[in-house]
mmCIF file of C-alpha atoms and ligand atoms in Angstrom:
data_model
loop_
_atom_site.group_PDB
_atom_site.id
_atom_site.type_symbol
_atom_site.label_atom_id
_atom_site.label_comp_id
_atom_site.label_asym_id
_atom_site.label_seq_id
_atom_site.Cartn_x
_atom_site.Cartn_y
_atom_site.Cartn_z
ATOM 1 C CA UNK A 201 0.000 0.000 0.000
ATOM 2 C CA UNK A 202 1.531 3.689 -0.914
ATOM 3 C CA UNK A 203 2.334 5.342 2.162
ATOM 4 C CA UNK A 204 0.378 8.507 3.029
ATOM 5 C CA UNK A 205 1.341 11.889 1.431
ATOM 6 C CA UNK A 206 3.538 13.991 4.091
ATOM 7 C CA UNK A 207 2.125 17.868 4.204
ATOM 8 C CA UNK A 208 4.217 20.511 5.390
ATOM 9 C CA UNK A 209 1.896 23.383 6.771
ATOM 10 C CA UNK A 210 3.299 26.871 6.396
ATOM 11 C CA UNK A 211 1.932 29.591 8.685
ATOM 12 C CA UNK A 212 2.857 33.459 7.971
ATOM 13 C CA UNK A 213 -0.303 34.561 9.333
ATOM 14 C CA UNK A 214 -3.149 36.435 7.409
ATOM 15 C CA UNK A 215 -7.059 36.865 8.123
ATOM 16 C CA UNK A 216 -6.908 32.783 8.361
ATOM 17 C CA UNK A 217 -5.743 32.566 11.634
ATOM 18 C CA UNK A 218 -6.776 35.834 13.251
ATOM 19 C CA UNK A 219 -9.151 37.343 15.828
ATOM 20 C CA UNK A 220 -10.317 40.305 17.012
ATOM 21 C CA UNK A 221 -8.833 42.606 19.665
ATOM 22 C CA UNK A 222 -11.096 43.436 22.300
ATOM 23 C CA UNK A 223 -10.027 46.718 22.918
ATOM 24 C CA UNK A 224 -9.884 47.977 19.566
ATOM 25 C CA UNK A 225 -11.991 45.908 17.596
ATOM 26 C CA UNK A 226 -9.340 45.034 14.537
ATOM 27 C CA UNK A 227 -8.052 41.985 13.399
ATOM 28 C CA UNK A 228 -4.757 40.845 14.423
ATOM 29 C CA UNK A 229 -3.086 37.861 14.052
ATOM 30 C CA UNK A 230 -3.067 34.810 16.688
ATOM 31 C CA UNK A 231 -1.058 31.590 17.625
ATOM 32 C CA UNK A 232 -1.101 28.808 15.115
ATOM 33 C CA UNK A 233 -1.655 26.421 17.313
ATOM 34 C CA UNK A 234 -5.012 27.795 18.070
ATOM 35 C CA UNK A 235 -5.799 27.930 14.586
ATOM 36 C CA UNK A 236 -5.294 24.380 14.537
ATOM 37 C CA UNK A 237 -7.954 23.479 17.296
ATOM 38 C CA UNK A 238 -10.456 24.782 15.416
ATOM 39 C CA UNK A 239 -9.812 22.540 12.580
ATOM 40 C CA UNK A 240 -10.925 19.075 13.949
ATOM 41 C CA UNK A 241 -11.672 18.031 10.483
ATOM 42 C CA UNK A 242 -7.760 17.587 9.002
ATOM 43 C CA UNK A 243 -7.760 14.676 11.107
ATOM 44 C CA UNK A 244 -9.913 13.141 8.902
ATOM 45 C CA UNK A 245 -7.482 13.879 5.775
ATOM 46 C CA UNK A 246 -5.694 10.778 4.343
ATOM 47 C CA UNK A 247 -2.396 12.534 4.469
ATOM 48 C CA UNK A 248 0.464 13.222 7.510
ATOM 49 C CA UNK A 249 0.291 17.191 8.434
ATOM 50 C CA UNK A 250 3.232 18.878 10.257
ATOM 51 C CA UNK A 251 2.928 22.976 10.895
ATOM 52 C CA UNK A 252 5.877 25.133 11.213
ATOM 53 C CA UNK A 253 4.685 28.852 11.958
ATOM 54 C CA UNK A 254 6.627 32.248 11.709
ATOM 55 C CA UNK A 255 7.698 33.424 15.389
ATOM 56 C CA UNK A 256 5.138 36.563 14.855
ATOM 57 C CA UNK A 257 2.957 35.470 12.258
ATOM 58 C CA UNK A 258 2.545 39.003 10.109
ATOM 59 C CA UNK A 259 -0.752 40.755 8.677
ATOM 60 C CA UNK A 260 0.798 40.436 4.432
ATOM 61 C CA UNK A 261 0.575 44.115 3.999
ATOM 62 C CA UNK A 262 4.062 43.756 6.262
ATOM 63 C CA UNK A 263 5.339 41.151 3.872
ATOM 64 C CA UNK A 264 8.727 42.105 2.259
ATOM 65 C CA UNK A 265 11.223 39.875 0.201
ATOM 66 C CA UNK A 266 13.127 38.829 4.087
ATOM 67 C CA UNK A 267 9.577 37.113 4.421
ATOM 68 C CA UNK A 268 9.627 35.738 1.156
ATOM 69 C CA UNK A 269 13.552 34.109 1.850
ATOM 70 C CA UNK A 270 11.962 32.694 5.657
ATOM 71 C CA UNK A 271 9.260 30.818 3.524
ATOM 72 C CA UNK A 272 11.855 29.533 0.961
ATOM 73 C CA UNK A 273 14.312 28.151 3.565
ATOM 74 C CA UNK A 274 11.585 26.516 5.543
ATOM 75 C CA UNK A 275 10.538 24.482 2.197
ATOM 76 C CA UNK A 276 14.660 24.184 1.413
ATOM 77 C CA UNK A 277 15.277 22.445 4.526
ATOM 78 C CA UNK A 278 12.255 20.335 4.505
ATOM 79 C CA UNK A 279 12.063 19.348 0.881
ATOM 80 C CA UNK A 280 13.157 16.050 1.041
ATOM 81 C CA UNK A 281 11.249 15.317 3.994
ATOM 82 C CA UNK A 282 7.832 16.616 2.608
ATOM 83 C CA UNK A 283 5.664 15.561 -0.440
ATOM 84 C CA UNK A 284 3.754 18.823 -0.497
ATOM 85 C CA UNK A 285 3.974 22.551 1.136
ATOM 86 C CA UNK A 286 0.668 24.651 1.902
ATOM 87 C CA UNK A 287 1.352 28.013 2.933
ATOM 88 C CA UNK A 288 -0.982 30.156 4.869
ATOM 89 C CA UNK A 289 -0.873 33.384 3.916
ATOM 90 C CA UNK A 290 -2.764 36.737 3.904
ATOM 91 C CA UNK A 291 -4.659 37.418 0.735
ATOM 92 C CA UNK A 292 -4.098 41.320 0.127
ATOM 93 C CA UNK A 293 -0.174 40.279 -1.288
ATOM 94 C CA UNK A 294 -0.625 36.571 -1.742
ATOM 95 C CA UNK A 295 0.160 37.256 -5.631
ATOM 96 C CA UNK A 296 3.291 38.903 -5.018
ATOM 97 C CA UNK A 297 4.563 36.303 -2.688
ATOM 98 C CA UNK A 298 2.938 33.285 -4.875
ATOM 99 C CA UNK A 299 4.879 34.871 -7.663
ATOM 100 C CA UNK A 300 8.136 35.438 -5.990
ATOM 101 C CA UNK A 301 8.164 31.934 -4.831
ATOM 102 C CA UNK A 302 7.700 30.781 -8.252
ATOM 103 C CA UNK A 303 11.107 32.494 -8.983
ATOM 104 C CA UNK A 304 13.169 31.369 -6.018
ATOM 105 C CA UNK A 305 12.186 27.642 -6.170
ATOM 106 C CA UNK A 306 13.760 26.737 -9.780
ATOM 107 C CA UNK A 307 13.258 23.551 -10.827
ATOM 108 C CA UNK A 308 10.916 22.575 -8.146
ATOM 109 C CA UNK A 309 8.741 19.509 -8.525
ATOM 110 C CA UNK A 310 6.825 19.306 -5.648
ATOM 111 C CA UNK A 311 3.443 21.338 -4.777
ATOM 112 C CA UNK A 312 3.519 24.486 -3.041
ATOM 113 C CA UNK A 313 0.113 25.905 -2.393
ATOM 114 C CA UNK A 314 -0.619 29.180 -1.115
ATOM 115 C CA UNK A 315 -3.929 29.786 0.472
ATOM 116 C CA UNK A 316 -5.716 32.086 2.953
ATOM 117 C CA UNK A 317 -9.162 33.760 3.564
ATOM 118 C CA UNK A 318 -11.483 36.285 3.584
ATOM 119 C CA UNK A 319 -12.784 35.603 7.249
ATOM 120 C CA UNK A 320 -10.663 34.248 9.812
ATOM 121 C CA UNK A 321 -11.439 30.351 10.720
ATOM 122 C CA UNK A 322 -13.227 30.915 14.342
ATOM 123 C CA UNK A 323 -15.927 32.956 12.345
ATOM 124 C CA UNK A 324 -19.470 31.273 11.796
ATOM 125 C CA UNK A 325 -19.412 31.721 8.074
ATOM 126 C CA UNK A 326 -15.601 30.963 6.932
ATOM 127 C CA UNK A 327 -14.304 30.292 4.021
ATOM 128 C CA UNK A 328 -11.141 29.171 5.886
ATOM 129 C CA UNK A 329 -11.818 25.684 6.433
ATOM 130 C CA UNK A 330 -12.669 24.672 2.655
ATOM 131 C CA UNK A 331 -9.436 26.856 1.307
ATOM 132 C CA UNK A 332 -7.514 24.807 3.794
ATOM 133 C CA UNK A 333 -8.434 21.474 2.983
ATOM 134 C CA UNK A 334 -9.134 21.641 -0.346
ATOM 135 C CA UNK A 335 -5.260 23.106 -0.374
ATOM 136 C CA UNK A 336 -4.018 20.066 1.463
ATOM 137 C CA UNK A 337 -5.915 17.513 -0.442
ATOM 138 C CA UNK A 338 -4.379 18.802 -3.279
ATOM 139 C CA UNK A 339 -1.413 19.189 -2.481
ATOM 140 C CA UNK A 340 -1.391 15.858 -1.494
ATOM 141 C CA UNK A 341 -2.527 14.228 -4.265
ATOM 142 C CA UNK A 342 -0.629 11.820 -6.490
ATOM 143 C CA UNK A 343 -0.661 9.793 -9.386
ATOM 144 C CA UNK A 344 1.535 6.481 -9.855
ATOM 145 C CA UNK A 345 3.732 7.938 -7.277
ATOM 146 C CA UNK A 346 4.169 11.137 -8.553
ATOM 147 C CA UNK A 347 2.931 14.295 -7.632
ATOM 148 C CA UNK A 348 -0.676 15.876 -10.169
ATOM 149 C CA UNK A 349 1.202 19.496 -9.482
ATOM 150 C CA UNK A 350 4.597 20.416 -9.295
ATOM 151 C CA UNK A 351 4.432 24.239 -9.215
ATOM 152 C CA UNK A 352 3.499 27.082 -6.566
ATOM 153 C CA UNK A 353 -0.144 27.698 -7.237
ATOM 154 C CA UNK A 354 -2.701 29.671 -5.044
ATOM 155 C CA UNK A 355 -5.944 27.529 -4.108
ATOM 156 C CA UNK A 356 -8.929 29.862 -3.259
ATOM 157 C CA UNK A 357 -12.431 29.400 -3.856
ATOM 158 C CA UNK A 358 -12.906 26.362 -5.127
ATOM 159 C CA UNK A 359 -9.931 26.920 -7.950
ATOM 160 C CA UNK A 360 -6.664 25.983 -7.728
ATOM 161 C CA UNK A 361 -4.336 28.297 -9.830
ATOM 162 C CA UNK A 362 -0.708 28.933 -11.046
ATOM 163 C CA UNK A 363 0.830 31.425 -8.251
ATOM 164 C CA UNK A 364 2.378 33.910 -10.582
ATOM 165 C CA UNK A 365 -0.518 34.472 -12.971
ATOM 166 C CA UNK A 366 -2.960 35.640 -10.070
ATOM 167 C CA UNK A 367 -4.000 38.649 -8.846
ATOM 168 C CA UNK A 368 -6.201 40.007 -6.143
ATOM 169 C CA UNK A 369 -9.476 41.002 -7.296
ATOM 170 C CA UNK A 370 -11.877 41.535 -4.871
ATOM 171 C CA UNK A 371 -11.845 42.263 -0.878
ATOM 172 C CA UNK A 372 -15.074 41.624 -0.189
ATOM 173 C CA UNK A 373 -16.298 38.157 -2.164
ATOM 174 C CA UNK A 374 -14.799 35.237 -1.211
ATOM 175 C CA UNK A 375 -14.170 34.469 -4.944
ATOM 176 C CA UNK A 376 -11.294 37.372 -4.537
ATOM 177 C CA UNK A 377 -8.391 36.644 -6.794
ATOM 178 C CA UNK A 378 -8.274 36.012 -10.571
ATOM 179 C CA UNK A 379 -6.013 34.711 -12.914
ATOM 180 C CA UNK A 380 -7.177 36.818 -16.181
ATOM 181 C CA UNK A 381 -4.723 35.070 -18.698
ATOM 182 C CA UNK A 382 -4.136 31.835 -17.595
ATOM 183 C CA UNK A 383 -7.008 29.350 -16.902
ATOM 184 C CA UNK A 384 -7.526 27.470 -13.746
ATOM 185 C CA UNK A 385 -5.534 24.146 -13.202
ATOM 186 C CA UNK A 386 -8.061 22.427 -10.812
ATOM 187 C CA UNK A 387 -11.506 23.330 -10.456
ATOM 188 C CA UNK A 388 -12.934 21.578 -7.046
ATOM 189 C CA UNK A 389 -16.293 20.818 -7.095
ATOM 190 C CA UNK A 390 -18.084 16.948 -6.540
ATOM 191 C CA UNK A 391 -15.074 16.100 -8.196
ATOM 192 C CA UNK A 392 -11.574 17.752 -8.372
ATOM 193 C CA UNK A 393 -11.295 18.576 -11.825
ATOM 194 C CA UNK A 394 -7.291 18.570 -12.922
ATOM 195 C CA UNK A 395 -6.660 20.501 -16.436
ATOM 196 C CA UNK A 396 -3.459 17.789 -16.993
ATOM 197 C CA UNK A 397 -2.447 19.692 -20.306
ATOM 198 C CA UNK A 398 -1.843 23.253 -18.362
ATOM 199 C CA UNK A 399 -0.065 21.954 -15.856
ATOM 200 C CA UNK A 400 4.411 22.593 -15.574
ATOM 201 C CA UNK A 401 5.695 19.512 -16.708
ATOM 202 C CA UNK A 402 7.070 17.630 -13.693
ATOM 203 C CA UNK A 403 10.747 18.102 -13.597
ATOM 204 C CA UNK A 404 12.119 14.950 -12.040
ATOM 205 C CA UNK A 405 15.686 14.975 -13.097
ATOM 206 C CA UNK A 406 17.202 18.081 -11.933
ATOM 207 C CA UNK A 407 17.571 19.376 -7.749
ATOM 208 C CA UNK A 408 15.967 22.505 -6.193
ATOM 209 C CA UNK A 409 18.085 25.222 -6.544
ATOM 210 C CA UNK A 410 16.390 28.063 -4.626
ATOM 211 C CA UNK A 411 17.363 31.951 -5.111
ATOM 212 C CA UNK A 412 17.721 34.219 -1.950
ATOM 213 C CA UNK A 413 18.370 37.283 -3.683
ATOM 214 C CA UNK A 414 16.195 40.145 -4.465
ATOM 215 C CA UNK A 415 17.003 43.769 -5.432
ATOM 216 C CA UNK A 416 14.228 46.308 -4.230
ATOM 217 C CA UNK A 417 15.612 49.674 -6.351
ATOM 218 C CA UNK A 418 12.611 48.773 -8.375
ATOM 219 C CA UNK A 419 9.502 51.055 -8.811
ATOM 220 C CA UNK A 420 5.855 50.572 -10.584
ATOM 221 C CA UNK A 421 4.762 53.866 -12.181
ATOM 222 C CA UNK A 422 0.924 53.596 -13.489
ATOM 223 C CA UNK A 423 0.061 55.819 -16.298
ATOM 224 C CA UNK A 424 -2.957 58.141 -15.789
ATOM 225 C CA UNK A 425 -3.948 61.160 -18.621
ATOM 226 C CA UNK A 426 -1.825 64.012 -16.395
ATOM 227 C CA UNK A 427 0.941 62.545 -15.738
ATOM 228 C CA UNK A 428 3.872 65.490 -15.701
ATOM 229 C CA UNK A 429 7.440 65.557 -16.950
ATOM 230 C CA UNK A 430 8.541 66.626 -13.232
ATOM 231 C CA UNK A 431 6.914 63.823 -11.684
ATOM 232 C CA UNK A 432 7.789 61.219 -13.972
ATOM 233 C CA UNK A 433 11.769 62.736 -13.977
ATOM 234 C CA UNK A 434 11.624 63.192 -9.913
ATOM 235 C CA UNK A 435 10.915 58.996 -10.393
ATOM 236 C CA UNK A 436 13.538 57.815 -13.010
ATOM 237 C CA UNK A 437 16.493 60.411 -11.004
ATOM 238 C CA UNK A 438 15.787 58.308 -7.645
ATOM 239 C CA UNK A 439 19.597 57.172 -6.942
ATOM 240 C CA UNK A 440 20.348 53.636 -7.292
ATOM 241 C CA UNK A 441 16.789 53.025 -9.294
ATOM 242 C CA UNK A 442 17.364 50.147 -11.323
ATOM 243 C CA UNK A 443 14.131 49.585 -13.203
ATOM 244 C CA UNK A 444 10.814 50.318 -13.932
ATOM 245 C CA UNK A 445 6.963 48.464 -14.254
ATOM 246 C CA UNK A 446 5.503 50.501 -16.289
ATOM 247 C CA UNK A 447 1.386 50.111 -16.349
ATOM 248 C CA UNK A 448 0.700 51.548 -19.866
ATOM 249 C CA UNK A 449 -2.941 51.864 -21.508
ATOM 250 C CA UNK A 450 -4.554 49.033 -23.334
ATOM 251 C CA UNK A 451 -2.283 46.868 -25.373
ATOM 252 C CA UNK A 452 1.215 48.763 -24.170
ATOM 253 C CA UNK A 453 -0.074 52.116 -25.363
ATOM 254 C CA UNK A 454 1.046 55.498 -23.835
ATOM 255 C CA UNK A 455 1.656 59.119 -25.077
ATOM 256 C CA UNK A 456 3.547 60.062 -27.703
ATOM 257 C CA UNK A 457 4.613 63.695 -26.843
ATOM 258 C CA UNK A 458 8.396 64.069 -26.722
ATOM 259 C CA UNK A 459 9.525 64.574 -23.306
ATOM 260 C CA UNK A 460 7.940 61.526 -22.191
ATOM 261 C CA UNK A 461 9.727 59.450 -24.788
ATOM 262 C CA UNK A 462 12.798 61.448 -24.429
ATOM 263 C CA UNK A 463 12.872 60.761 -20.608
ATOM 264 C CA UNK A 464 12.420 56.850 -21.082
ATOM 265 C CA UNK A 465 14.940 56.620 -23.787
ATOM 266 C CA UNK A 466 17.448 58.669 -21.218
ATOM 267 C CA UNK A 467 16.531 56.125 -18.843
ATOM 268 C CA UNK A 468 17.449 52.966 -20.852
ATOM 269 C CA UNK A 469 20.559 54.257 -22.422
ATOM 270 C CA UNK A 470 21.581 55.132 -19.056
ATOM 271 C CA UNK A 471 20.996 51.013 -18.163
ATOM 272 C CA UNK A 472 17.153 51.326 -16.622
ATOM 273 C CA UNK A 473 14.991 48.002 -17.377
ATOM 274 C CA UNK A 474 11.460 49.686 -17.958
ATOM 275 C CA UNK A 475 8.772 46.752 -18.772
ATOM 276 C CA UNK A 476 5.842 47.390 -20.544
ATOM 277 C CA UNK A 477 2.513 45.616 -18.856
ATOM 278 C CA UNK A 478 -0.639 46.548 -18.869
ATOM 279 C CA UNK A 479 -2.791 48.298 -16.610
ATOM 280 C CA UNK A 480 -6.103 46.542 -18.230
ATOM 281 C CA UNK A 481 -6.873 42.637 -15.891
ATOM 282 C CA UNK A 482 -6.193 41.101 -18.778
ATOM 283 C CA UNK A 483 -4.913 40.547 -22.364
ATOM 284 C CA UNK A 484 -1.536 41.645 -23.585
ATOM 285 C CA UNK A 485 0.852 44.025 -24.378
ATOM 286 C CA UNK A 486 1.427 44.144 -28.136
ATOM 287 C CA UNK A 487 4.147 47.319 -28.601
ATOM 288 C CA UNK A 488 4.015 48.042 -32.176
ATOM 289 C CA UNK A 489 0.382 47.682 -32.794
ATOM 290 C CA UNK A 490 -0.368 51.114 -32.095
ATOM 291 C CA UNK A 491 1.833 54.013 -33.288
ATOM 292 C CA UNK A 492 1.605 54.786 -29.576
ATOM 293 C CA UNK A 493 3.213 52.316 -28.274
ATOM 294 C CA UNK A 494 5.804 52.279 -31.675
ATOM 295 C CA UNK A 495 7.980 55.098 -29.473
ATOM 296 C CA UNK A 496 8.854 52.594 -26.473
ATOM 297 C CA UNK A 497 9.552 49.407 -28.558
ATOM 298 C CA UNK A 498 12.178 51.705 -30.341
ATOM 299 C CA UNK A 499 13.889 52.911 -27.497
ATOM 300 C CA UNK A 500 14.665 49.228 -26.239
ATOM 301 C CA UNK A 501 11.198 49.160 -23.957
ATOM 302 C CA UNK A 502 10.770 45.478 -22.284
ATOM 303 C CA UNK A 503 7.312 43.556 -23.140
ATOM 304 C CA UNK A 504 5.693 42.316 -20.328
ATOM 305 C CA UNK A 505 3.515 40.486 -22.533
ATOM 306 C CA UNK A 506 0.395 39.031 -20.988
ATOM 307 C CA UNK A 507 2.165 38.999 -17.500
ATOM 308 C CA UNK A 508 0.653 40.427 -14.032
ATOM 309 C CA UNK A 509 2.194 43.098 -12.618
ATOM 310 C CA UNK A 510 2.924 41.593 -9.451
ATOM 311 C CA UNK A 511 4.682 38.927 -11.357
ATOM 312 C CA UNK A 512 6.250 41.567 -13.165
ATOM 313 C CA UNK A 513 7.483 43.323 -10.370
ATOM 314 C CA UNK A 514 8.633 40.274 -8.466
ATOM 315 C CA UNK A 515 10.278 38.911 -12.058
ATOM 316 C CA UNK A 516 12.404 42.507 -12.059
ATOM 317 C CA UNK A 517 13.650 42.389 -8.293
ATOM 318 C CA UNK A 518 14.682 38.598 -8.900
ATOM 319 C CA UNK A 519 16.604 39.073 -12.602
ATOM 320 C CA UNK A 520 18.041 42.134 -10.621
ATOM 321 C CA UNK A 521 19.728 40.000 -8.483
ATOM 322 C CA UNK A 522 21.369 37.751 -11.176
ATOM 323 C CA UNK A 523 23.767 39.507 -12.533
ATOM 324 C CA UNK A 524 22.902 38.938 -15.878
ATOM 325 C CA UNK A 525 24.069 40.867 -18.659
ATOM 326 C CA UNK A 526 22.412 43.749 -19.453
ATOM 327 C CA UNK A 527 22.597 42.873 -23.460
ATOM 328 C CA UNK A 528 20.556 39.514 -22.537
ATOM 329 C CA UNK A 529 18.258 40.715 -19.693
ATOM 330 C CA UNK A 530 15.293 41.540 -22.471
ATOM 331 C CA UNK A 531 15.417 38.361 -23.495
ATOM 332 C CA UNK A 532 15.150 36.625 -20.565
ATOM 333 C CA UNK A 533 12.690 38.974 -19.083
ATOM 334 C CA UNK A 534 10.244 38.734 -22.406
ATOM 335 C CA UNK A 535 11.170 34.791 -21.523
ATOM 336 C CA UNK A 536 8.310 32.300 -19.436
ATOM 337 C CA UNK A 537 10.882 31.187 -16.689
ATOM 338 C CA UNK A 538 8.046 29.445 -14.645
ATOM 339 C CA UNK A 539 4.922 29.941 -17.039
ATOM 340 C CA UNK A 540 4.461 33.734 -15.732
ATOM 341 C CA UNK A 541 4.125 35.069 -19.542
ATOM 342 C CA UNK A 542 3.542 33.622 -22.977
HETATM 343 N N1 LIG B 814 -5.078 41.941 5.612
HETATM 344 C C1 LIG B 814 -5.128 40.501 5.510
HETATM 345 C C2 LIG B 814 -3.769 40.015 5.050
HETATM 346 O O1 LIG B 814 -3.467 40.119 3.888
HETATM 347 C C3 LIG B 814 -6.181 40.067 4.577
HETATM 348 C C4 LIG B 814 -6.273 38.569 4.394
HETATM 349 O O2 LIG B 814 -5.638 37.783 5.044
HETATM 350 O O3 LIG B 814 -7.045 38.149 3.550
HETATM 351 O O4 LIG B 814 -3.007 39.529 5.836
#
């Protein structure tokens, strides 16, 4: 008989495991043991659970790339030891860290599975306790021995999908993140209903290799109709500033007066990475198809294609950290590395 699938339980903290203060009436976060209590029904799960939790588990608006490396070294030093990861996290930056993790853990081939909530898990009318074992059971699951998902997805609401193609949608439904260019990979309903062909292939013959650097001289500047040469020059002359998300109109589309184009084209002579994504939920960025967005393919402008802007963020702070050379970082950036853009 196969032997049960061994679940490593992640908590960072995040709505899931939080209460209210009595004094003050706002939701902080509490111990994970507690949160555990109030979960009777993982006992019933045909799968071994250990929980690790952060020292002071941490509302996500507080996460930062540190907490990203914490999360990363706990599944490092417990990889072998673990079929599957589930991390509990808050949902207001859940995309930025699914994303980011997606970077870090190259060549990984075992699930990690970020999930959260909207209300914490004592309430009457959570959504806690089906994120949370819906998460495990698929994280869990297995087919002749090998694991049905090998990537870092984020399970919430009944869908299961990749990590870096997500984005928070709403903060009030429970249905609150979306994944406007990428379909789901598992929808859960009577059944759990695996998409095999949009799955990462499983990559079986090559070891973890997980990357601890980040570099945070990085900026996102959205477009709006207004937007002046001083502010947009006060942005690009911040010292050290090493590139740019830009969040153009429509399909990569922004103005075409001169001292905006002048100012980018200073920027990327002078060694700037500025990518192109777009502040539309979905679709993609297409420089070239308008006249313009003709301007910032000319002056050496990245295409973030079809990806999310907190991939596309999290991408730039990674690559950053690389040292890869500057005539190739276009390339690589305009490159899927872990299915984040077409
Ligand atoms: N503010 C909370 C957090 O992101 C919201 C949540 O958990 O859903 O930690």
């Amino acid at each position: 008989m196969p032997s049960k699938s061994k679940i490593l339980l992640i908590y960072t903290g995040g709505t899931i495991g939080m209460k209210k203060d009595f004094q003050t009436g706002a939701l902080k976060a509490f111990n994970f043991s507690k949160l555990l209590q109030r979960v009777p029904e993982l006992k019933l799960l045909d799968c071994e659970i250990e929980t690790i939790s952060f020292d002071n588990p941490i509302d996500s608006s507080n996460m930062d790339p540190e907490n990203w490396v914490q999360i990363a070294t706990i599944i490092e030093d417990n990889y072998e030891s673990f079929d599957g990861f589930v991390v509990l996290h808050g949902s207001d930056t859940m995309s930025y860290s699914a994303s980011a993790l997606s970077f870090m853990l190259e060549n990984v081939s075992k699930p990690v599975i970020f999930t959260g909530s909207q209300l914490p898990i004592g309430d009457l009318r959570t959504d806690a306790k089906e994120n949370l074992i819906t998460a495990i059971q698929i994280a869990s699951l297995r087919e002749n021995g090998k694991p049905v998902i090998s990537e870092v997805c984020l399970y919430f609401e009944y869908k299961l999908y990749r990590g870096n193609r997500t984005t928070k949608i709403n903060a009030e439904h429970f249905n609150a993140f979306g994944s406007p260019n990428y379909p789901f990979l598992i929808e859960s309903g009577v059944h759990l209903k695996v998409n095999l062909e949009l799955r990462l292939p499983l990559i079986s013959n090559m070891n973890l290799k997980v990357h601890k650097n980040f570099d945070t001289n990085v900026v996102i500047v959205k477009m709006f109709p207004g937007i002046s040469e001083t502010v947009l020059s006060a942005i690009i002359a911040i010292p050290n500033l090493k590139g740019i998300v830009l969040e153009t109109y429509g399909a990569g589309n922004a103005p075409t007066e001169d001292w905006f184009l002048d100012l980018l084209s200073e920027a990327v002579k002078k060694g700037l990475y500025i990518v192109n994504v777009t502040q539309c939920s979905g679709g993609s960025v297409h420089m070239g198809q308008y006249e313009t967005s003709t301007g910032l393919k000319k002056i050496g402008v990245i295409s973030g294609k079809d990806i999310t802007t907190e991939a596309a963020i999290t991408k730039l702070m990674y690559l950053l950290a690389q040292n890869i050379d500057p005539a190739e970082f276009k390339t690589i950036f305009e490159t899927s590395l872990r299915g984040e853009i077409v």
